[in-house]
C-alpha atoms as an extended CHARMM CRD file, in Angstrom:
* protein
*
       229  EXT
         1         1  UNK       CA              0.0000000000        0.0000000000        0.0000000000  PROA      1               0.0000000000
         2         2  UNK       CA              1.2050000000        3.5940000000       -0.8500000000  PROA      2               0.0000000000
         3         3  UNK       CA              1.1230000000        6.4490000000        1.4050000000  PROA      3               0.0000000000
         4         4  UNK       CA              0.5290000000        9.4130000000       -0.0090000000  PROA      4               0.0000000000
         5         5  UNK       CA              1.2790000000       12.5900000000        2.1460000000  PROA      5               0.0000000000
         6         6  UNK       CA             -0.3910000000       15.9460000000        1.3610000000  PROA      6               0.0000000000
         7         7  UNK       CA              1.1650000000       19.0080000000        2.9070000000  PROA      7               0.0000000000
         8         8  UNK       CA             -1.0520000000       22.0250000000        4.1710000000  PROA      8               0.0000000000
         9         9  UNK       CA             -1.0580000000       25.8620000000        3.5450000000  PROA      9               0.0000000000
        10        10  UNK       CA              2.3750000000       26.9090000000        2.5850000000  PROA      10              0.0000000000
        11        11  UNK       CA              4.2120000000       23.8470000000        2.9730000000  PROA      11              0.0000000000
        12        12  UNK       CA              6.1310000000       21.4620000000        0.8120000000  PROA      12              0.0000000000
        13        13  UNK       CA              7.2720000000       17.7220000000        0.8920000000  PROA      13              0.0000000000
        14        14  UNK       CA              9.6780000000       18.9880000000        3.3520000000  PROA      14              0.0000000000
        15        15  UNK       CA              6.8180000000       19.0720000000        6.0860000000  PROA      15              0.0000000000
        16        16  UNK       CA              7.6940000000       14.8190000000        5.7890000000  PROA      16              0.0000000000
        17        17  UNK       CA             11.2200000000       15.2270000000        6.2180000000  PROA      17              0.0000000000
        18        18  UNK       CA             11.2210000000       13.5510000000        9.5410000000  PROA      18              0.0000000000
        19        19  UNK       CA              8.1010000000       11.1540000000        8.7820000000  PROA      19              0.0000000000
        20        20  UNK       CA              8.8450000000        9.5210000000        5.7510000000  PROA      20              0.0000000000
        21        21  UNK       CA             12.2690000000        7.6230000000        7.0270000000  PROA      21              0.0000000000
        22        22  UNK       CA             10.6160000000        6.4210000000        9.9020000000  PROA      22              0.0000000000
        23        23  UNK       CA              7.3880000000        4.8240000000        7.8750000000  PROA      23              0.0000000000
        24        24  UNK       CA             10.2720000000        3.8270000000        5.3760000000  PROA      24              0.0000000000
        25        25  UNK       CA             11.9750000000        1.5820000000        7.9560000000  PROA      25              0.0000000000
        26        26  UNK       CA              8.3190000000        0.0020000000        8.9830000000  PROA      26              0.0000000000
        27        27  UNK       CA              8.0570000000       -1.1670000000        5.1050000000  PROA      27              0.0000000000
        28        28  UNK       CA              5.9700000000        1.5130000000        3.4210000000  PROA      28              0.0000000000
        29        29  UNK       CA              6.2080000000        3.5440000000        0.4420000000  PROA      29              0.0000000000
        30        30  UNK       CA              5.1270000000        7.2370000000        0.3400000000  PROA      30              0.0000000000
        31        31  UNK       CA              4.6640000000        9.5440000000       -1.8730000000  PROA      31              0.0000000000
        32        32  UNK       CA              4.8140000000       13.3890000000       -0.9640000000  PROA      32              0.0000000000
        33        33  UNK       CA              2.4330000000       15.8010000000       -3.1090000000  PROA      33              0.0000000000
        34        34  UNK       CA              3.8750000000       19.4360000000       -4.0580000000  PROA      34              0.0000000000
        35        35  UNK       CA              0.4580000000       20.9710000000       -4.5330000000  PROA      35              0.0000000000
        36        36  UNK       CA             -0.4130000000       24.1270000000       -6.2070000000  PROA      36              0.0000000000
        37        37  UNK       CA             -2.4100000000       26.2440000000       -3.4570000000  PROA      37              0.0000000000
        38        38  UNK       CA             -4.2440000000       27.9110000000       -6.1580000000  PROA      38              0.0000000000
        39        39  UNK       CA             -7.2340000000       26.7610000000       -4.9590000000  PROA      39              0.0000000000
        40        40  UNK       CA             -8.7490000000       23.6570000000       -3.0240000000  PROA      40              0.0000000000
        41        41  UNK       CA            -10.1970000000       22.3060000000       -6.4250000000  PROA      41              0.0000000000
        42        42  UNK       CA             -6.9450000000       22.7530000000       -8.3880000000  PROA      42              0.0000000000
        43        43  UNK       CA             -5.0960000000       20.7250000000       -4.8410000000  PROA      43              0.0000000000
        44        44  UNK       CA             -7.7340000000       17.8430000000       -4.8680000000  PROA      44              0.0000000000
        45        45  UNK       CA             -7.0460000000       17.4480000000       -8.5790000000  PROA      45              0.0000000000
        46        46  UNK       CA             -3.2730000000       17.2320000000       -8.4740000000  PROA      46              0.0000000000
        47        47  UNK       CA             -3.6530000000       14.8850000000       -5.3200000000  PROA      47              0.0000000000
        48        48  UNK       CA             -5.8340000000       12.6330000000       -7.5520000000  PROA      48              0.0000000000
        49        49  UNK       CA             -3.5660000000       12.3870000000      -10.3500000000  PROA      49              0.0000000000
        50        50  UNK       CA             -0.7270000000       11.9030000000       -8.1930000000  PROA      50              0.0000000000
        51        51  UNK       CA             -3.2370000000        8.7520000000       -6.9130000000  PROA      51              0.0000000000
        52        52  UNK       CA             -4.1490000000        7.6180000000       -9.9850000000  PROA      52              0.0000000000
        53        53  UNK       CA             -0.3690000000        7.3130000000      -10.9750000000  PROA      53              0.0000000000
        54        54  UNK       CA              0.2660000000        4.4250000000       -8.1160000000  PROA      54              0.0000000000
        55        55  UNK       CA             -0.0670000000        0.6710000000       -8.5570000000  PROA      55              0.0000000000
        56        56  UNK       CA             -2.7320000000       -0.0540000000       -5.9680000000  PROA      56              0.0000000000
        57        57  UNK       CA             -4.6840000000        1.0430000000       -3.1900000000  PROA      57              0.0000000000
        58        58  UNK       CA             -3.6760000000        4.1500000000       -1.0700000000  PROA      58              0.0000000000
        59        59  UNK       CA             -3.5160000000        5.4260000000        2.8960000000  PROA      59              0.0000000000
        60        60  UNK       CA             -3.8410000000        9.4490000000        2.5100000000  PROA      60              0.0000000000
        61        61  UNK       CA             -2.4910000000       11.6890000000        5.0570000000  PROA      61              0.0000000000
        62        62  UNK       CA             -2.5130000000       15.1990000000        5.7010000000  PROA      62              0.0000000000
        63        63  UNK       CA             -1.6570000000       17.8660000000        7.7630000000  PROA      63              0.0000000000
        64        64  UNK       CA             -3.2220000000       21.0630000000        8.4400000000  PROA      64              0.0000000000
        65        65  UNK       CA             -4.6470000000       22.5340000000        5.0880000000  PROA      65              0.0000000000
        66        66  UNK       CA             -4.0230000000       18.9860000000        3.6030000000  PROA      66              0.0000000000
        67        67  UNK       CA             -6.8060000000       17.2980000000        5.5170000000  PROA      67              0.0000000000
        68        68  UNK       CA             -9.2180000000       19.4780000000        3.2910000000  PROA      68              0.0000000000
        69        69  UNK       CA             -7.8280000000       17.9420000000        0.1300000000  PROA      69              0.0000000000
        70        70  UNK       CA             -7.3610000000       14.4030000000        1.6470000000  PROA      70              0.0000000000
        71        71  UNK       CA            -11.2170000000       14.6680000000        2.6050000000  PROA      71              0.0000000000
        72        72  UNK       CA            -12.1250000000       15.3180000000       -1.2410000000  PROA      72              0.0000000000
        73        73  UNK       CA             -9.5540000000       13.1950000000       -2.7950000000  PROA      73              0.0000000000
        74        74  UNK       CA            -10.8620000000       10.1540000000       -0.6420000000  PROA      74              0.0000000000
        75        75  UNK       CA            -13.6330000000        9.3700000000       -3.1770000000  PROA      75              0.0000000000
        76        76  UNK       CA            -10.6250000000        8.2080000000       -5.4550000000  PROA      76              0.0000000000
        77        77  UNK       CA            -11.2270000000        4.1940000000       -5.7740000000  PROA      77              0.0000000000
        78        78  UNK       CA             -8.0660000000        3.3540000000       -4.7720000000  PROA      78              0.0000000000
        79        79  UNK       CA             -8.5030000000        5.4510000000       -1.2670000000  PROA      79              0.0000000000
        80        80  UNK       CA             -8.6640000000        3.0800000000        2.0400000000  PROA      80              0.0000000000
        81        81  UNK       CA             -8.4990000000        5.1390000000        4.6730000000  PROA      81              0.0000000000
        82        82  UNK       CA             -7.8840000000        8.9480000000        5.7290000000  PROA      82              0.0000000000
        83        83  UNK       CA             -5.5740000000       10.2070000000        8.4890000000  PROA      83              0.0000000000
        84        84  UNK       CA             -5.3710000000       13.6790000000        9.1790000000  PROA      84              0.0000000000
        85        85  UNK       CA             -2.3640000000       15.5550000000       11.5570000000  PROA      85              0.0000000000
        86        86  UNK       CA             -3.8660000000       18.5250000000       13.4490000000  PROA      86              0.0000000000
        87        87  UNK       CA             -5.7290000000       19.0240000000        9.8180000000  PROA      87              0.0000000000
        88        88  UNK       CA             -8.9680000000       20.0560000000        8.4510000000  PROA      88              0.0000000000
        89        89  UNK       CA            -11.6000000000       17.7440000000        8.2310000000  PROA      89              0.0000000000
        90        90  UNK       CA            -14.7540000000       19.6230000000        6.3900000000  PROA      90              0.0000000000
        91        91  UNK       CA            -18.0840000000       18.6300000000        6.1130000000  PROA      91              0.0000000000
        92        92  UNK       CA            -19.8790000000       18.9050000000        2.9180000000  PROA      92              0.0000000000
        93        93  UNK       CA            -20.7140000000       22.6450000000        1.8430000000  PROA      93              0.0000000000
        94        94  UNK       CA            -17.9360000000       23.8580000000        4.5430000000  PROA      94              0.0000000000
        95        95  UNK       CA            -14.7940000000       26.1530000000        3.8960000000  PROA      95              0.0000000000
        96        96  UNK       CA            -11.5560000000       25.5650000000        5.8460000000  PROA      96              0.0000000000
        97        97  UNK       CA            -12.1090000000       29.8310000000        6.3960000000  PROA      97              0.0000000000
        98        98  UNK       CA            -15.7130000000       28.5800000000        7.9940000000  PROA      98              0.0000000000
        99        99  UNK       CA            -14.2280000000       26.3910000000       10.1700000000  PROA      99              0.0000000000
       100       100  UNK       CA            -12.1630000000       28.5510000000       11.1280000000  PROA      100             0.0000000000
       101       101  UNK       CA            -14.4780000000       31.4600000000       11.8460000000  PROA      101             0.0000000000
       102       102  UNK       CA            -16.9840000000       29.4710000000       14.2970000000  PROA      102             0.0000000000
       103       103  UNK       CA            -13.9230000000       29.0830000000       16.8580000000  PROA      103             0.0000000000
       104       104  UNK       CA            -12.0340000000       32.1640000000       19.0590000000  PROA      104             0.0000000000
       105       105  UNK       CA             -9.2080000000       33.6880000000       16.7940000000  PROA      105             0.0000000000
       106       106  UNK       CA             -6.0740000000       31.9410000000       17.1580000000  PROA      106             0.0000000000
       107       107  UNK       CA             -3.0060000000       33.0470000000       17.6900000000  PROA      107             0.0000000000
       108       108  UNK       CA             -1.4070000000       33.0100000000       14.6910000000  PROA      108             0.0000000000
       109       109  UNK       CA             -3.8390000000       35.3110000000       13.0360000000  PROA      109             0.0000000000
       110       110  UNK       CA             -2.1170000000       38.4830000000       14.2610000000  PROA      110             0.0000000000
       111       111  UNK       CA              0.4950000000       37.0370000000       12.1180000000  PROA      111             0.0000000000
       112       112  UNK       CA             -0.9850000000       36.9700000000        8.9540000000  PROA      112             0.0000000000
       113       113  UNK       CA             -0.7710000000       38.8710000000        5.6640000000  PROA      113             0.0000000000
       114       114  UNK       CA             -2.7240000000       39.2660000000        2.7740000000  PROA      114             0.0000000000
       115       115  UNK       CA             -0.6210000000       39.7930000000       -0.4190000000  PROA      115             0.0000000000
       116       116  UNK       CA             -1.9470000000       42.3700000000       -2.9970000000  PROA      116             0.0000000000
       117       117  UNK       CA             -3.7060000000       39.7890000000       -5.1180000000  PROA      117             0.0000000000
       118       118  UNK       CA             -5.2240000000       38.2460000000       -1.6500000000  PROA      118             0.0000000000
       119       119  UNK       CA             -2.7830000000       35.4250000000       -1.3030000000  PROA      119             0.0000000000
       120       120  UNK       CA             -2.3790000000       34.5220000000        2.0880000000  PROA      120             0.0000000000
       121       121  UNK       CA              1.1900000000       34.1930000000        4.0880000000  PROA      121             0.0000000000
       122       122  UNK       CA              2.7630000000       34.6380000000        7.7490000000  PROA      122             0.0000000000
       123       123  UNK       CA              4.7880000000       37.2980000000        8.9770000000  PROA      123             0.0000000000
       124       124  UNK       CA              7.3560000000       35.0170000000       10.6100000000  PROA      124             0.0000000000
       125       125  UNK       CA              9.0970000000       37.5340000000       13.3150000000  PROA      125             0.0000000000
       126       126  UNK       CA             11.0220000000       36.3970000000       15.9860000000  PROA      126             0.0000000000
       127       127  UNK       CA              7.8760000000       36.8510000000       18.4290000000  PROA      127             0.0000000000
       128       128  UNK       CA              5.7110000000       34.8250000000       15.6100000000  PROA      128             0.0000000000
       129       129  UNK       CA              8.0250000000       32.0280000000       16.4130000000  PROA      129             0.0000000000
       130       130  UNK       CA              7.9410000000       31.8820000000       20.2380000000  PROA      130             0.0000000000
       131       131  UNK       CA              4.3060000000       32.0940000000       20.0260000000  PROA      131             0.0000000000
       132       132  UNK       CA              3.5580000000       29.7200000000       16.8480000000  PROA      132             0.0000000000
       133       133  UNK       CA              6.2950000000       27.0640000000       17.1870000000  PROA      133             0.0000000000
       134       134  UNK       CA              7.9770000000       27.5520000000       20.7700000000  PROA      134             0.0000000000
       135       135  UNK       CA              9.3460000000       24.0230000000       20.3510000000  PROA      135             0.0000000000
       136       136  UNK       CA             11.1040000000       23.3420000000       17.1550000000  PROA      136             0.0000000000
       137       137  UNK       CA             14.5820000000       23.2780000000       16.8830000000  PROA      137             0.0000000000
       138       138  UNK       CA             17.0200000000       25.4320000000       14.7080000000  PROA      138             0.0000000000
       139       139  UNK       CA             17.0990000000       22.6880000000       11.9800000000  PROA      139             0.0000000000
       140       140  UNK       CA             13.1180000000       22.3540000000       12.5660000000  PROA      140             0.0000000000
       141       141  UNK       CA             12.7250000000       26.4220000000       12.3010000000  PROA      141             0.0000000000
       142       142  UNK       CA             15.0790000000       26.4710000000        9.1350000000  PROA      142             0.0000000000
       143       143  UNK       CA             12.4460000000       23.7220000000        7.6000000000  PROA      143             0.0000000000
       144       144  UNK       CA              9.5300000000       25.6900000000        7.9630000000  PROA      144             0.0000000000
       145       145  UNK       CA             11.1760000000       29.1810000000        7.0580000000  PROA      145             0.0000000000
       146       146  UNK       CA             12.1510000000       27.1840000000        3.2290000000  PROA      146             0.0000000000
       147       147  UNK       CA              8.6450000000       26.2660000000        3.3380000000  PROA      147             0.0000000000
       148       148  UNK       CA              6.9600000000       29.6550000000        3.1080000000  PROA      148             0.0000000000
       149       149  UNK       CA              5.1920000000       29.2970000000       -0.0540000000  PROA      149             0.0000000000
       150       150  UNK       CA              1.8810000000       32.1250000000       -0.4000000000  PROA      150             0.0000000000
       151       151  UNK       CA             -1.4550000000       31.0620000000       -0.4830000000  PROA      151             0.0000000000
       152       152  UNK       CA             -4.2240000000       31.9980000000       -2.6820000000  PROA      152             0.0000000000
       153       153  UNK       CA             -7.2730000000       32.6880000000       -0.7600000000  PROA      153             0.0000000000
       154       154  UNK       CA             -9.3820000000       29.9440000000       -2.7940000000  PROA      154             0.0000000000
       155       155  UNK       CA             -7.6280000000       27.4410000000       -0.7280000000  PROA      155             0.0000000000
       156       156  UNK       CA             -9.9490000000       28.6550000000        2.3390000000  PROA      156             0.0000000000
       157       157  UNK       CA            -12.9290000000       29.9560000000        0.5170000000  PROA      157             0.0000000000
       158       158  UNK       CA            -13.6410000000       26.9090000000       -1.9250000000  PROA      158             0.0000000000
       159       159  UNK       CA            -16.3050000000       24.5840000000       -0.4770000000  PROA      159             0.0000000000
       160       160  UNK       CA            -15.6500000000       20.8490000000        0.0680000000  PROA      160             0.0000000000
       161       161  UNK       CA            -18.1280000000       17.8290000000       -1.6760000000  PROA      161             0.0000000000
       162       162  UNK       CA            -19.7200000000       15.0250000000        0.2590000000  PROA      162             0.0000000000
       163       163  UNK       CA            -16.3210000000       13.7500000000        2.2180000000  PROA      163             0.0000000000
       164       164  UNK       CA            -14.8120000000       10.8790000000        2.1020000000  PROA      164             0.0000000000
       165       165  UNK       CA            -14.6750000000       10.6450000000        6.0450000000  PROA      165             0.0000000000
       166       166  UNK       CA            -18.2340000000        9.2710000000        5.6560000000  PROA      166             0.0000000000
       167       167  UNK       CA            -17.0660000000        6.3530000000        4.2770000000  PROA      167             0.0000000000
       168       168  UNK       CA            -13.6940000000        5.4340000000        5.0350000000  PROA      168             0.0000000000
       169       169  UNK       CA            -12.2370000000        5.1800000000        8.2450000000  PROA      169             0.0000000000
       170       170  UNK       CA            -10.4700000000        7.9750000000        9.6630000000  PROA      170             0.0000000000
       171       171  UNK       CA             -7.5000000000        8.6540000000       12.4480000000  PROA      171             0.0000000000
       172       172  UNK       CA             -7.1100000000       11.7420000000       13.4980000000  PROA      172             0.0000000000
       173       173  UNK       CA             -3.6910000000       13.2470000000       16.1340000000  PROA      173             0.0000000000
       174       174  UNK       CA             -4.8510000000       16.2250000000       17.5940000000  PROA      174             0.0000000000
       175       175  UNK       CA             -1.5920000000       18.7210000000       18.8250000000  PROA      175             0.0000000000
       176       176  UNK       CA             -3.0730000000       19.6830000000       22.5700000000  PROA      176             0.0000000000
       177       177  UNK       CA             -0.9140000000       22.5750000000       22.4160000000  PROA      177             0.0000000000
       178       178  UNK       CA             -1.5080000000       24.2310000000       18.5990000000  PROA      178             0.0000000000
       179       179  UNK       CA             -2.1420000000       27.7570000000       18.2980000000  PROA      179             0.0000000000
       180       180  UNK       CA             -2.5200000000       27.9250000000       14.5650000000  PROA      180             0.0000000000
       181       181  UNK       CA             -5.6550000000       25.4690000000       14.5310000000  PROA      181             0.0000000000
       182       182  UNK       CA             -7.5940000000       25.5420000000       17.5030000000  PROA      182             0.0000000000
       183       183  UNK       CA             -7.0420000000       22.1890000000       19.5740000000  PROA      183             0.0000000000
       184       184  UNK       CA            -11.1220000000       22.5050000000       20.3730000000  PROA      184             0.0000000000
       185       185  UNK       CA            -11.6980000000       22.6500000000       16.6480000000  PROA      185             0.0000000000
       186       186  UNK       CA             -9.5400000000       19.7350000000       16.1520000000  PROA      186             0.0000000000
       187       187  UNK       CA            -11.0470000000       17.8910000000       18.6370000000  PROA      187             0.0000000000
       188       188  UNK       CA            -14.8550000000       19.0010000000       17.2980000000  PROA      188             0.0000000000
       189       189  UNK       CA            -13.2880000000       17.5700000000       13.5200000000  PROA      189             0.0000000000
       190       190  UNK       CA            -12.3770000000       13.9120000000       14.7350000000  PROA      190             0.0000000000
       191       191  UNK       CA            -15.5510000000       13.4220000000       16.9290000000  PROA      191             0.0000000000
       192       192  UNK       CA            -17.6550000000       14.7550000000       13.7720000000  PROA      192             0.0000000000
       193       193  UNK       CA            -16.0780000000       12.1370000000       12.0250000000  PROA      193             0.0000000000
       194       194  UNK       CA            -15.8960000000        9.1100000000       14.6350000000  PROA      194             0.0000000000
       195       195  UNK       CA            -11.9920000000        9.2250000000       13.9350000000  PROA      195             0.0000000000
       196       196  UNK       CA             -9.7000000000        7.2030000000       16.0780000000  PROA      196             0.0000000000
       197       197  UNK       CA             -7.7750000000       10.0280000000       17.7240000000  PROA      197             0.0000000000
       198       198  UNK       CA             -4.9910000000       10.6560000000       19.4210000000  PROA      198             0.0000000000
       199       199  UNK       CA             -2.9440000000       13.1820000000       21.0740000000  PROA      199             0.0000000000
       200       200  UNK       CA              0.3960000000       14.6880000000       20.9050000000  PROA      200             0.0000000000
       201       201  UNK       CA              1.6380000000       18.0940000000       23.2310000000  PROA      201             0.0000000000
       202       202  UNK       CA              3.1190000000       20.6800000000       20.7690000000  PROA      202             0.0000000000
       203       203  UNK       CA              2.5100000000       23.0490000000       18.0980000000  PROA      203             0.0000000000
       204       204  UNK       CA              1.4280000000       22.7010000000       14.9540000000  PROA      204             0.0000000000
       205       205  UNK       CA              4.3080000000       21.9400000000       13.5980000000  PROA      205             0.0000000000
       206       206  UNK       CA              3.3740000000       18.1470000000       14.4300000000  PROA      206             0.0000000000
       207       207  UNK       CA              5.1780000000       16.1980000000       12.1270000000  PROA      207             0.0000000000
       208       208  UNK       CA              8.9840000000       17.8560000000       12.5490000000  PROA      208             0.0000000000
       209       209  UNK       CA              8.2350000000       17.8920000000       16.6320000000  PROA      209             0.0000000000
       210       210  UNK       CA              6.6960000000       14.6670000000       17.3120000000  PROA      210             0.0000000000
       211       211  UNK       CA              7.6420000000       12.0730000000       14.0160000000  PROA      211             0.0000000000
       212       212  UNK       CA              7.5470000000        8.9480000000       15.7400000000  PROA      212             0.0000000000
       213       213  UNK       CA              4.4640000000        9.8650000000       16.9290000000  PROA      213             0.0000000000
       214       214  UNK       CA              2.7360000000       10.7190000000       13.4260000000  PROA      214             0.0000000000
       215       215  UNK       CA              4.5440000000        7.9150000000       11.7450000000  PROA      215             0.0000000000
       216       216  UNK       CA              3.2180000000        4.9480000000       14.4630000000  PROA      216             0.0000000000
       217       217  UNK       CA             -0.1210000000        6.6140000000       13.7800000000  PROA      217             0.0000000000
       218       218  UNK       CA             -0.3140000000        6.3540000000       10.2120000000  PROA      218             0.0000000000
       219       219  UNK       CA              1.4860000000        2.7470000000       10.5050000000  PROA      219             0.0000000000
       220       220  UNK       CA             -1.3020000000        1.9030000000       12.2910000000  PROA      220             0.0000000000
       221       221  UNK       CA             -3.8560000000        3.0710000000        9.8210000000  PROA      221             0.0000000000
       222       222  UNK       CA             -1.9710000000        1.4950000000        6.9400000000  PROA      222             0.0000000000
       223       223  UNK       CA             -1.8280000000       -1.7440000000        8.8670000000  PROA      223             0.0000000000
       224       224  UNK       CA             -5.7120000000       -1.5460000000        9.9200000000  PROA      224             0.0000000000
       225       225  UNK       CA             -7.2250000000       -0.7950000000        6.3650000000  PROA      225             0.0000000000
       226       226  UNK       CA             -4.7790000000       -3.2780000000        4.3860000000  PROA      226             0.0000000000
       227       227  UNK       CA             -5.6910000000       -6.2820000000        6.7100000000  PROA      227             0.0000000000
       228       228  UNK       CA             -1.9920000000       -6.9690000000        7.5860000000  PROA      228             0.0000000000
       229       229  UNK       CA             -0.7890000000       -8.2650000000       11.0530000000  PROA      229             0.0000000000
């Protein structure tokens, strides 16, 4: 089974730098997604392709942003199962920007900027960093500053489709401590969905902070929906 690993808002593969060797050494192969951030419709569809290119069936992962498109790419046939890292998990009809309205502002919102087209990235000061992602190393820090991609607004404002979470089973890691995505609104997303859930302590930065933690989850997942011991 192939593990395909969608990044979220700003990110690249690199967001899996610390994941993928560890899921590696348990036996799986994974794929990492560079997607557009156009828009959520333009994400899903490069997601899909990037499906539709592997042998057999899939495990889909994604963090932050990324659970939107893993929640519309999950009607691909070859999708078994969804698990998101502190990620969005819409309903049908909802908007990542939605979700994020019905909660308190979080912290990282003082830290964003709209570009003059109404692309969307963080002001990454020194105090955006001891609020955001207190506990990532140097190396960690110098991950997410090469990250730093813009964007575009459809990526928040672009409603999702029936999602897959209906209909495939779901795990979802919940970071107790993440002030970019509310840890109630994470916790309100995998009880919506009857997700096996975790949690980690941290930031959002989940995957760089706590990679044993994300990779054991999605081994687990991989190992539950492709019936192996």
């Amino acid at each position: 089974m192939d593990i395909v690993l969608v990044h979220g808002a700003g990110g690249r593969p690199t967001t899996w730098s610390e994941v993928e060797p560890l899921l590696a050494a348990l036996g799986h192969r994974t794929v990492a997604v560079t997607n557009p951030l156009t828009s959520l419709d333009a994400d899903v569809a490069h997601t899909a392709a990037a499906v539709a290119e592997l042998p057999g069936p899939v495990l889909l992962v994604g963090h932050s942003y990324g659970g939107a498109v893993i929640t519309n790419v999950g009607h691909h046939p070859a999708a078994r199962g969804l698990v998101y890292i502190a990620a969005f998990g819409p309903d049908e009809g909802e908007t990542v920007s939605g979700i994020v309205e019905r909660y308190e502002p979080a912290e990282i919102s003082k830290y964003m900027r709209r570009g003059p087209n109404g692309e969307w990235k963080s002001e990454a000061s020194e105090e955006f960093w001891a609020e955001i992602g207190p506990d990532l190393s140097p190396a960690q820090r110098a991950v997410v500053e090469a990250e730093g991609r813009k964007a575009e607004n459809l990526i928040f404002t672009q409603p999702t489709g029936k999602p897959a979470w209906q209909t495939l089973p779901s795990w979802y890691l919940v970071a107790d401590d993440d002030r970019t995505l509310r840890p109630d609104a994470q916790r309100d997303m995998a009880a919506r969905m009857e997700a096996v859930t975790e949690h980690v302590p941290g930031s959002h930065y989940t995957t760089l902070v706590h990679p044993r933690r994300v990779a054991d989850l999605i081994h687990t997942a991989a190992t539950a929906v492709s019936g192996t011991p």
